[in-house]
PDB file of C-alpha atoms in Angstrom:
ATOM      1  CA  MET O   1       0.000   0.000   0.000  1.00 97.00           C
ATOM      2  CA  PHE O   2       1.233   3.463  -0.836  1.00 97.00           C
ATOM      3  CA  GLY O   3       0.575   5.680   2.154  1.00 96.00           C
ATOM      4  CA  ALA O   4       1.370   5.047   5.802  1.00 94.00           C
ATOM      5  CA  THR O   5       0.138   7.899   7.983  1.00 93.00           C
ATOM      6  CA  GLY O   6      -2.879   9.276   6.087  1.00 95.00           C
ATOM      7  CA  GLN O   7      -6.433   8.759   7.254  1.00 97.00           C
ATOM      8  CA  VAL O   8      -7.288   5.837   4.963  1.00 98.00           C
ATOM      9  CA  ALA O   9      -3.812   4.302   5.170  1.00 97.00           C
ATOM     10  CA  ARG O  10      -4.041   4.119   8.956  1.00 97.00           C
ATOM     11  CA  GLU O  11      -7.373   2.321   8.736  1.00 98.00           C
ATOM     12  CA  VAL O  12      -6.129  -0.147   6.108  1.00 98.00           C
ATOM     13  CA  ARG O  13      -3.236  -1.012   8.409  1.00 97.00           C
ATOM     14  CA  ARG O  14      -5.701  -1.682  11.212  1.00 96.00           C
ATOM     15  CA  GLN O  15      -7.760  -4.037   9.108  1.00 97.00           C
ATOM     16  CA  ALA O  16      -5.151  -6.066   7.235  1.00 97.00           C
ATOM     17  CA  GLU O  17      -1.517  -7.090   7.257  1.00 95.00           C
ATOM     18  CA  VAL O  18      -0.015  -4.857   4.608  1.00 96.00           C
ATOM     19  CA  ILE O  19       3.312  -3.387   3.577  1.00 96.00           C
ATOM     20  CA  ALA O  20       2.701   0.335   4.076  1.00 97.00           C
ATOM     21  CA  LEU O  21       5.083   2.561   2.164  1.00 96.00           C
ATOM     22  CA  GLY O  22       5.621   6.107   3.385  1.00 93.00           C
ATOM     23  CA  ARG O  23       7.518   8.919   1.675  1.00 90.00           C
ATOM     24  CA  ASP O  24      10.877   7.544   2.824  1.00 92.00           C
ATOM     25  CA  ASP O  25      10.054   4.244   1.105  1.00 94.00           C
ATOM     26  CA  ALA O  26       8.626   5.664  -2.115  1.00 95.00           C
ATOM     27  CA  ASP O  27       8.521   9.368  -2.919  1.00 95.00           C
ATOM     28  CA  LEU O  28       5.436   9.972  -5.068  1.00 96.00           C
ATOM     29  CA  THR O  29       7.079  12.981  -6.672  1.00 97.00           C
ATOM     30  CA  ARG O  30       9.441  10.401  -8.183  1.00 96.00           C
ATOM     31  CA  PRO O  31       7.070   7.987  -9.966  1.00 96.00           C
ATOM     32  CA  GLU O  32       9.879   5.585 -10.855  1.00 96.00           C
ATOM     33  CA  GLU O  33      10.246   4.856  -7.125  1.00 97.00           C
ATOM     34  CA  CYS O  34       6.647   3.605  -7.068  1.00 96.00           C
ATOM     35  CA  ARG O  35       7.334   1.141  -9.864  1.00 96.00           C
ATOM     36  CA  ALA O  36      10.538   0.006  -8.204  1.00 97.00           C
ATOM     37  CA  ALA O  37       8.780  -0.528  -4.863  1.00 97.00           C
ATOM     38  CA  ILE O  38       6.132  -2.760  -6.437  1.00 97.00           C
ATOM     39  CA  GLU O  39       8.770  -4.795  -8.247  1.00 97.00           C
ATOM     40  CA  ALA O  40      10.832  -5.135  -5.061  1.00 96.00           C
ATOM     41  CA  HIS O  41       7.960  -6.269  -2.814  1.00 96.00           C
ATOM     42  CA  ALA O  42       6.017  -8.320  -5.399  1.00 96.00           C
ATOM     43  CA  PRO O  43       2.658  -7.855  -3.611  1.00 97.00           C
ATOM     44  CA  ASP O  44      -0.584  -9.727  -4.283  1.00 97.00           C
ATOM     45  CA  ALA O  45      -2.396  -6.381  -4.720  1.00 98.00           C
ATOM     46  CA  VAL O  46      -1.701  -2.653  -4.431  1.00 98.00           C
ATOM     47  CA  ILE O  47      -3.815   0.059  -2.818  1.00 98.00           C
ATOM     48  CA  ASN O  48      -2.868   3.693  -3.370  1.00 98.00           C
ATOM     49  CA  ALA O  49      -3.978   5.583  -0.271  1.00 97.00           C
ATOM     50  CA  ALA O  50      -1.523   8.445  -0.787  1.00 97.00           C
ATOM     51  CA  ALA O  51      -2.286  11.724  -2.561  1.00 97.00           C
ATOM     52  CA  TYR O  52      -1.647  15.446  -2.720  1.00 96.00           C
ATOM     53  CA  THR O  53      -4.809  16.627  -0.959  1.00 95.00           C
ATOM     54  CA  ALA O  54      -4.001  20.248  -0.090  1.00 96.00           C
ATOM     55  CA  VAL O  55      -6.775  21.675  -2.265  1.00 97.00           C
ATOM     56  CA  ASP O  56      -5.919  25.359  -1.901  1.00 97.00           C
ATOM     57  CA  ARG O  57      -2.150  24.894  -2.023  1.00 97.00           C
ATOM     58  CA  ALA O  58      -2.501  22.898  -5.239  1.00 98.00           C
ATOM     59  CA  GLU O  59      -3.534  26.101  -7.015  1.00 98.00           C
ATOM     60  CA  GLU O  60       0.053  27.340  -6.690  1.00 97.00           C
ATOM     61  CA  HIS O  61       1.767  23.952  -6.811  1.00 98.00           C
ATOM     62  CA  GLU O  62      -0.100  22.124  -9.559  1.00 98.00           C
ATOM     63  CA  ALA O  63       3.061  20.604 -11.020  1.00 98.00           C
ATOM     64  CA  THR O  64       3.818  18.845  -7.746  1.00 98.00           C
ATOM     65  CA  ALA O  65       0.192  17.803  -7.316  1.00 98.00           C
ATOM     66  CA  PHE O  66       0.271  16.387 -10.858  1.00 98.00           C
ATOM     67  CA  LEU O  67       3.291  14.222 -10.057  1.00 98.00           C
ATOM     68  CA  VAL O  68       1.658  12.822  -6.926  1.00 98.00           C
ATOM     69  CA  ASN O  69      -1.934  12.538  -8.147  1.00 98.00           C
ATOM     70  CA  CYS O  70      -1.325  11.503 -11.753  1.00 98.00           C
ATOM     71  CA  GLU O  71       2.188  10.370 -12.626  1.00 98.00           C
ATOM     72  CA  ALA O  72       2.690   8.268  -9.472  1.00 98.00           C
ATOM     73  CA  PRO O  73      -0.572   6.275  -9.713  1.00 98.00           C
ATOM     74  CA  LYS O  74       0.051   5.931 -13.459  1.00 98.00           C
ATOM     75  CA  ALA O  75       3.385   4.244 -12.741  1.00 98.00           C
ATOM     76  CA  MET O  76       1.747   2.035 -10.111  1.00 98.00           C
ATOM     77  CA  ALA O  77      -1.069   1.012 -12.448  1.00 98.00           C
ATOM     78  CA  ILE O  78       1.221   0.193 -15.365  1.00 98.00           C
ATOM     79  CA  CYS O  79       3.413  -1.953 -13.134  1.00 97.00           C
ATOM     80  CA  CYS O  80       0.400  -3.739 -11.623  1.00 98.00           C
ATOM     81  CA  ALA O  81      -1.146  -4.349 -15.044  1.00 98.00           C
ATOM     82  CA  SER O  82       2.101  -5.854 -16.302  1.00 97.00           C
ATOM     83  CA  ARG O  83       2.046  -8.252 -13.348  1.00 97.00           C
ATOM     84  CA  ASP O  84      -1.718  -8.898 -13.547  1.00 97.00           C
ATOM     85  CA  ILE O  85      -2.334  -7.883  -9.942  1.00 97.00           C
ATOM     86  CA  PRO O  86      -5.208  -5.753  -8.603  1.00 98.00           C
ATOM     87  CA  PHE O  87      -4.687  -2.029  -8.170  1.00 98.00           C
ATOM     88  CA  VAL O  88      -7.136   0.245  -6.321  1.00 98.00           C
ATOM     89  CA  THR O  89      -6.601   3.995  -6.115  1.00 98.00           C
ATOM     90  CA  ILE O  90      -8.686   6.592  -4.294  1.00 98.00           C
ATOM     91  CA  SER O  91     -10.056   9.638  -6.107  1.00 98.00           C
ATOM     92  CA  THR O  92     -12.464  12.449  -5.333  1.00 98.00           C
ATOM     93  CA  ASP O  93     -15.745  14.232  -5.982  1.00 98.00           C
ATOM     94  CA  TYR O  94     -13.634  17.234  -7.043  1.00 98.00           C
ATOM     95  CA  VAL O  95     -13.418  15.792 -10.563  1.00 98.00           C
ATOM     96  CA  PHE O  96     -16.948  17.197 -11.080  1.00 98.00           C
ATOM     97  CA  ASP O  97     -18.037  20.832 -11.433  1.00 98.00           C
ATOM     98  CA  GLY O  98     -20.638  20.506  -8.677  1.00 97.00           C
ATOM     99  CA  GLN O  99     -23.590  21.740 -10.727  1.00 97.00           C
ATOM    100  CA  GLY O 100     -27.170  20.644 -10.108  1.00 97.00           C
ATOM    101  CA  GLU O 101     -28.532  18.445  -7.342  1.00 97.00           C
ATOM    102  CA  ARG O 102     -28.532  14.980  -8.904  1.00 98.00           C
ATOM    103  CA  PRO O 103     -25.987  12.526  -7.480  1.00 98.00           C
ATOM    104  CA  TRP O 104     -23.030  12.074  -9.826  1.00 98.00           C
ATOM    105  CA  LYS O 105     -22.692   8.727 -11.599  1.00 98.00           C
ATOM    106  CA  PRO O 106     -19.262   7.266 -12.437  1.00 98.00           C
ATOM    107  CA  ASP O 107     -19.728   7.852 -16.161  1.00 97.00           C
ATOM    108  CA  ASP O 108     -21.036  11.422 -15.875  1.00 98.00           C
ATOM    109  CA  LEU O 109     -19.172  14.215 -17.652  1.00 98.00           C
ATOM    110  CA  THR O 110     -16.343  15.550 -15.478  1.00 98.00           C
ATOM    111  CA  GLY O 111     -15.342  19.189 -15.094  1.00 98.00           C
ATOM    112  CA  PRO O 112     -12.989  19.949 -12.195  1.00 98.00           C
ATOM    113  CA  LEU O 113     -13.013  23.493 -10.837  1.00 98.00           C
ATOM    114  CA  GLY O 114      -9.384  23.654  -9.741  1.00 97.00           C
ATOM    115  CA  ALA O 115      -5.892  22.191  -9.813  1.00 98.00           C
ATOM    116  CA  TYR O 116      -6.577  19.441  -7.264  1.00 98.00           C
ATOM    117  CA  GLY O 117      -9.521  18.110  -9.260  1.00 98.00           C
ATOM    118  CA  ARG O 118      -7.626  18.387 -12.546  1.00 98.00           C
ATOM    119  CA  THR O 119      -4.676  16.371 -11.250  1.00 98.00           C
ATOM    120  CA  LYS O 120      -6.899  13.695  -9.726  1.00 98.00           C
ATOM    121  CA  LEU O 121      -8.886  13.389 -12.962  1.00 98.00           C
ATOM    122  CA  ALA O 122      -5.678  13.057 -14.965  1.00 98.00           C
ATOM    123  CA  GLY O 123      -4.643  10.303 -12.564  1.00 98.00           C
ATOM    124  CA  GLU O 124      -7.916   8.455 -13.039  1.00 98.00           C
ATOM    125  CA  ARG O 125      -7.525   8.480 -16.793  1.00 98.00           C
ATOM    126  CA  ALA O 126      -3.924   7.317 -16.630  1.00 98.00           C
ATOM    127  CA  VAL O 127      -4.807   4.451 -14.286  1.00 98.00           C
ATOM    128  CA  LEU O 128      -7.659   3.204 -16.463  1.00 97.00           C
ATOM    129  CA  ALA O 129      -5.508   3.509 -19.583  1.00 98.00           C
ATOM    130  CA  ALA O 130      -3.041   1.072 -18.008  1.00 97.00           C
ATOM    131  CA  GLY O 131      -5.640  -1.676 -18.303  1.00 96.00           C
ATOM    132  CA  GLY O 132      -5.439  -4.771 -16.139  1.00 94.00           C
ATOM    133  CA  ARG O 133      -7.234  -5.158 -12.822  1.00 97.00           C
ATOM    134  CA  CYS O 134      -7.297  -1.429 -12.007  1.00 97.00           C
ATOM    135  CA  ALA O 135     -10.118   0.355 -10.182  1.00 98.00           C
ATOM    136  CA  VAL O 136     -10.718   3.958  -9.145  1.00 98.00           C
ATOM    137  CA  LEU O 137     -12.780   4.681  -6.029  1.00 98.00           C
ATOM    138  CA  ARG O 138     -14.104   8.236  -5.866  1.00 98.00           C
ATOM    139  CA  THR O 139     -15.135   9.368  -2.409  1.00 98.00           C
ATOM    140  CA  SER O 140     -15.904  12.565  -0.496  1.00 98.00           C
ATOM    141  CA  TRP O 141     -15.659  14.431   2.819  1.00 98.00           C
ATOM    142  CA  VAL O 142     -13.291  11.961   4.496  1.00 98.00           C
ATOM    143  CA  PHE O 143     -13.074  11.954   8.293  1.00 98.00           C
ATOM    144  CA  SER O 144     -11.473   9.870  11.024  1.00 98.00           C
ATOM    145  CA  ALA O 145      -9.846  10.145  14.441  1.00 97.00           C
ATOM    146  CA  HIS O 146      -6.519  10.869  12.740  1.00 95.00           C
ATOM    147  CA  GLY O 147      -4.984  13.608  10.634  1.00 92.00           C
ATOM    148  CA  ASN O 148      -6.666  16.826   9.581  1.00 93.00           C
ATOM    149  CA  ASN O 149     -10.365  16.673   8.763  1.00 97.00           C
ATOM    150  CA  PHE O 150     -13.645  18.523   9.290  1.00 98.00           C
ATOM    151  CA  VAL O 151     -14.711  16.526  12.355  1.00 98.00           C
ATOM    152  CA  LYS O 152     -11.511  17.243  14.267  1.00 98.00           C
ATOM    153  CA  THR O 153     -11.582  20.898  13.232  1.00 98.00           C
ATOM    154  CA  MET O 154     -15.161  21.282  14.456  1.00 98.00           C
ATOM    155  CA  LEU O 155     -14.352  19.597  17.761  1.00 98.00           C
ATOM    156  CA  ARG O 156     -11.478  22.006  18.331  1.00 97.00           C
ATOM    157  CA  LEU O 157     -13.386  25.139  17.322  1.00 98.00           C
ATOM    158  CA  GLY O 158     -16.575  24.023  19.045  1.00 97.00           C
ATOM    159  CA  ALA O 159     -14.713  23.713  22.332  1.00 97.00           C
ATOM    160  CA  GLU O 160     -13.220  27.185  21.920  1.00 96.00           C
ATOM    161  CA  ARG O 161     -16.222  29.169  20.695  1.00 97.00           C
ATOM    162  CA  ASP O 162     -19.905  29.606  21.440  1.00 97.00           C
ATOM    163  CA  ALA O 163     -20.916  29.960  17.780  1.00 98.00           C
ATOM    164  CA  LEU O 164     -19.573  29.222  14.308  1.00 98.00           C
ATOM    165  CA  SER O 165     -20.594  30.190  10.778  1.00 98.00           C
ATOM    166  CA  ILE O 166     -20.556  27.145   8.494  1.00 98.00           C
ATOM    167  CA  VAL O 167     -21.149  26.850   4.751  1.00 98.00           C
ATOM    168  CA  SER O 168     -24.631  25.565   3.939  1.00 98.00           C
ATOM    169  CA  ASP O 169     -24.782  25.490   0.124  1.00 98.00           C
ATOM    170  CA  GLN O 170     -22.296  22.643  -0.444  1.00 98.00           C
ATOM    171  CA  VAL O 171     -23.834  19.166  -0.151  1.00 98.00           C
ATOM    172  CA  GLY O 172     -22.134  15.776  -0.017  1.00 98.00           C
ATOM    173  CA  GLY O 173     -21.787  12.503   1.816  1.00 98.00           C
ATOM    174  CA  PRO O 174     -19.390  12.456   4.791  1.00 98.00           C
ATOM    175  CA  THR O 175     -17.343   9.244   4.599  1.00 98.00           C
ATOM    176  CA  SER O 176     -15.278   7.609   7.321  1.00 98.00           C
ATOM    177  CA  ALA O 177     -11.746   6.523   6.482  1.00 98.00           C
ATOM    178  CA  ASP O 178     -12.574   3.218   8.153  1.00 98.00           C
ATOM    179  CA  ALA O 179     -15.348   2.533   5.641  1.00 98.00           C
ATOM    180  CA  ILE O 180     -13.132   3.559   2.710  1.00 98.00           C
ATOM    181  CA  ALA O 181     -10.398   1.204   3.896  1.00 98.00           C
ATOM    182  CA  GLN O 182     -12.874  -1.675   4.107  1.00 98.00           C
ATOM    183  CA  ALA O 183     -14.100  -0.893   0.603  1.00 98.00           C
ATOM    184  CA  CYS O 184     -10.593  -0.751  -0.869  1.00 98.00           C
ATOM    185  CA  LEU O 185      -9.602  -4.067   0.669  1.00 98.00           C
ATOM    186  CA  ARG O 186     -12.752  -5.796  -0.543  1.00 98.00           C
ATOM    187  CA  MET O 187     -12.326  -4.363  -4.035  1.00 98.00           C
ATOM    188  CA  ALA O 188      -8.715  -5.548  -4.218  1.00 98.00           C
ATOM    189  CA  ARG O 189      -9.679  -9.072  -3.157  1.00 98.00           C
ATOM    190  CA  MET O 190     -12.536  -9.308  -5.641  1.00 98.00           C
ATOM    191  CA  LEU O 191     -10.514  -7.819  -8.494  1.00 98.00           C
ATOM    192  CA  ALA O 192      -8.041 -10.648  -8.008  1.00 97.00           C
ATOM    193  CA  ASP O 193     -10.800 -13.087  -8.953  1.00 97.00           C
ATOM    194  CA  ASP O 194     -12.551 -11.024 -11.621  1.00 97.00           C
ATOM    195  CA  SER O 195     -10.752  -8.557 -13.881  1.00 96.00           C
ATOM    196  CA  GLU O 196     -14.116  -7.508 -15.347  1.00 97.00           C
ATOM    197  CA  LEU O 197     -14.721  -5.506 -12.167  1.00 98.00           C
ATOM    198  CA  ALA O 198     -12.090  -2.940 -13.205  1.00 98.00           C
ATOM    199  CA  GLY O 199     -13.382   0.619 -13.652  1.00 98.00           C
ATOM    200  CA  ILE O 200     -14.567   3.704 -11.771  1.00 98.00           C
ATOM    201  CA  TYR O 201     -16.816   3.513  -8.719  1.00 98.00           C
ATOM    202  CA  HIS O 202     -18.342   5.948  -6.233  1.00 98.00           C
ATOM    203  CA  PHE O 203     -18.462   5.582  -2.450  1.00 98.00           C
ATOM    204  CA  SER O 204     -19.758   8.037   0.143  1.00 98.00           C
ATOM    205  CA  GLY O 205     -21.624   8.066   3.415  1.00 98.00           C
ATOM    206  CA  THR O 206     -25.359   8.492   3.703  1.00 98.00           C
ATOM    207  CA  PRO O 207     -27.410  10.647   4.060  1.00 98.00           C
ATOM    208  CA  ASP O 208     -26.130  13.539   1.966  1.00 98.00           C
ATOM    209  CA  VAL O 209     -25.967  16.752   3.995  1.00 98.00           C
ATOM    210  CA  SER O 210     -24.567  20.275   3.905  1.00 98.00           C
ATOM    211  CA  TRP O 211     -21.507  21.243   5.946  1.00 98.00           C
ATOM    212  CA  ASP O 212     -23.577  23.148   8.518  1.00 98.00           C
ATOM    213  CA  ILE O 213     -25.792  20.123   9.130  1.00 98.00           C
ATOM    214  CA  PHE O 214     -22.708  17.936   9.449  1.00 98.00           C
ATOM    215  CA  ALA O 215     -21.232  20.374  11.979  1.00 98.00           C
ATOM    216  CA  THR O 216     -24.460  20.426  13.984  1.00 98.00           C
ATOM    217  CA  ALA O 217     -24.437  16.628  14.206  1.00 98.00           C
ATOM    218  CA  ILE O 218     -20.822  16.662  15.381  1.00 98.00           C
ATOM    219  CA  PHE O 219     -21.610  19.130  18.170  1.00 98.00           C
ATOM    220  CA  GLU O 220     -24.715  17.203  19.220  1.00 98.00           C
ATOM    221  CA  GLN O 221     -22.915  13.862  19.431  1.00 98.00           C
ATOM    222  CA  ALA O 222     -19.902  15.410  21.176  1.00 98.00           C
ATOM    223  CA  GLY O 223     -22.058  17.297  23.667  1.00 97.00           C
ATOM    224  CA  LEU O 224     -20.649  20.694  22.668  1.00 97.00           C
ATOM    225  CA  ASP O 225     -22.801  23.788  23.135  1.00 96.00           C
ATOM    226  CA  CYS O 226     -21.871  25.622  19.950  1.00 98.00           C
ATOM    227  CA  ALA O 227     -24.468  27.364  17.774  1.00 98.00           C
ATOM    228  CA  VAL O 228     -24.187  26.982  13.994  1.00 98.00           C
ATOM    229  CA  THR O 229     -25.072  29.836  11.634  1.00 98.00           C
ATOM    230  CA  PRO O 230     -25.501  28.820   7.962  1.00 98.00           C
ATOM    231  CA  ILE O 231     -23.581  30.949   5.430  1.00 98.00           C
ATOM    232  CA  SER O 232     -23.009  30.786   1.681  1.00 98.00           C
ATOM    233  CA  SER O 233     -19.800  29.750  -0.059  1.00 97.00           C
ATOM    234  CA  ALA O 234     -19.451  33.345  -1.231  1.00 96.00           C
ATOM    235  CA  GLU O 235     -19.225  34.421   2.408  1.00 96.00           C
ATOM    236  CA  TYR O 236     -16.343  32.003   2.997  1.00 94.00           C
ATOM    237  CA  PRO O 237     -13.961  32.485   0.044  1.00 94.00           C
ATOM    238  CA  THR O 238     -11.113  30.020  -0.538  1.00 95.00           C
ATOM    239  CA  ALA O 239      -8.216  29.933  -2.990  1.00 96.00           C
ATOM    240  CA  ALA O 240      -9.772  26.968  -4.795  1.00 96.00           C
ATOM    241  CA  ALA O 241     -13.458  26.705  -5.622  1.00 96.00           C
ATOM    242  CA  ARG O 242     -15.354  23.844  -3.989  1.00 97.00           C
ATOM    243  CA  PRO O 243     -18.083  21.878  -5.797  1.00 98.00           C
ATOM    244  CA  MET O 244     -21.556  22.751  -4.522  1.00 98.00           C
ATOM    245  CA  ASN O 245     -22.970  19.335  -5.360  1.00 98.00           C
ATOM    246  CA  SER O 246     -20.775  16.475  -4.160  1.00 98.00           C
ATOM    247  CA  ARG O 247     -23.556  13.889  -4.024  1.00 98.00           C
ATOM    248  CA  LEU O 248     -22.315  10.552  -5.393  1.00 98.00           C
ATOM    249  CA  ASP O 249     -24.412   7.778  -6.895  1.00 98.00           C
ATOM    250  CA  CYS O 250     -22.917   4.639  -5.354  1.00 98.00           C
ATOM    251  CA  THR O 251     -25.251   2.114  -6.994  1.00 98.00           C
ATOM    252  CA  SER O 252     -22.652   0.458  -9.204  1.00 98.00           C
ATOM    253  CA  LEU O 253     -20.269  -0.187  -6.284  1.00 98.00           C
ATOM    254  CA  GLU O 254     -22.979  -1.925  -4.293  1.00 98.00           C
ATOM    255  CA  ARG O 255     -24.036  -3.937  -7.322  1.00 98.00           C
ATOM    256  CA  ALA O 256     -20.517  -5.037  -8.281  1.00 98.00           C
ATOM    257  CA  PHE O 257     -18.886  -5.456  -4.859  1.00 98.00           C
ATOM    258  CA  ASP O 258     -21.844  -5.685  -2.460  1.00 98.00           C
ATOM    259  CA  ILE O 259     -20.591  -2.596  -0.608  1.00 98.00           C
ATOM    260  CA  PRO O 260     -23.496  -0.425   0.628  1.00 98.00           C
ATOM    261  CA  ARG O 261     -23.219   3.225   1.562  1.00 98.00           C
ATOM    262  CA  PRO O 262     -22.250   3.540   5.245  1.00 98.00           C
ATOM    263  CA  ASP O 263     -24.316   5.531   7.743  1.00 98.00           C
ATOM    264  CA  TRP O 264     -21.985   8.422   8.581  1.00 98.00           C
ATOM    265  CA  LEU O 265     -23.830   9.157  11.834  1.00 98.00           C
ATOM    266  CA  LYS O 266     -22.794   5.732  13.132  1.00 98.00           C
ATOM    267  CA  SER O 267     -19.281   6.235  11.797  1.00 98.00           C
ATOM    268  CA  LEU O 268     -19.134   9.608  13.533  1.00 98.00           C
ATOM    269  CA  ALA O 269     -20.108   8.010  16.842  1.00 98.00           C
ATOM    270  CA  SER O 270     -17.261   5.499  16.463  1.00 98.00           C
ATOM    271  CA  VAL O 271     -14.746   8.228  15.666  1.00 98.00           C
ATOM    272  CA  LEU O 272     -15.856  10.336  18.641  1.00 98.00           C
ATOM    273  CA  ALA O 273     -15.607   7.297  20.920  1.00 97.00           C
ATOM    274  CA  GLU O 274     -12.047   6.701  19.741  1.00 96.00           C
ATOM    275  CA  LEU O 275     -11.108  10.326  20.268  1.00 94.00           C
TER     276      LEU O 275
END
């Protein structure tokens, strides 16, 4: 597995015995190191849980983001295809422009709004072009007890302040890193038996909510007395535009791999209990 300390990588390591490669083992800005690592370890399957995820910073460092999000997984996929082993890489809702309210299907027209989305989309295309037993899992709004994420930010701010203004016009499905890890492992195992399962899939928590509703649920479950005031995206400007509609249609994943959408409220309770 590429990735050792990220949210999903940590959860994969909890759930399975894997070789977890951090930056010292394989620098994703040097794609040839990814190929060399796969050849050296000769794994039964490869999961790419590493990525350049600094959405705003990617606007100024797109070349680096492109190496990590496109060229590195491309090298991994080509190597895996040549060895006929499963490869699963994680992608994002940011490959879409966020228009409308209908959940995005895997084959819908893409249209990333910024550098992060562009580099992840380029990575998807490169991985699928490699052929073999390669699958892309798009997900959204990842949270866990580790790393930097919305849940941990809200817990910190909610303990410090009596009220917060939270964006209310962006909607998506919060997804626990634990659930994503389970999905990746199951996909890798099933791809080993059936190469026809290769392709793009969507996976996100249910129900879909706005950020302010998500924040309210966090405060309620954590027992924090912090009022939430809904605001628009325009009132909270960022360097990179965020998609308004991050709803994902996960039907094909459930049909192909028997992986249903997880209830993020239950996942949130588990994360809070761990914290």
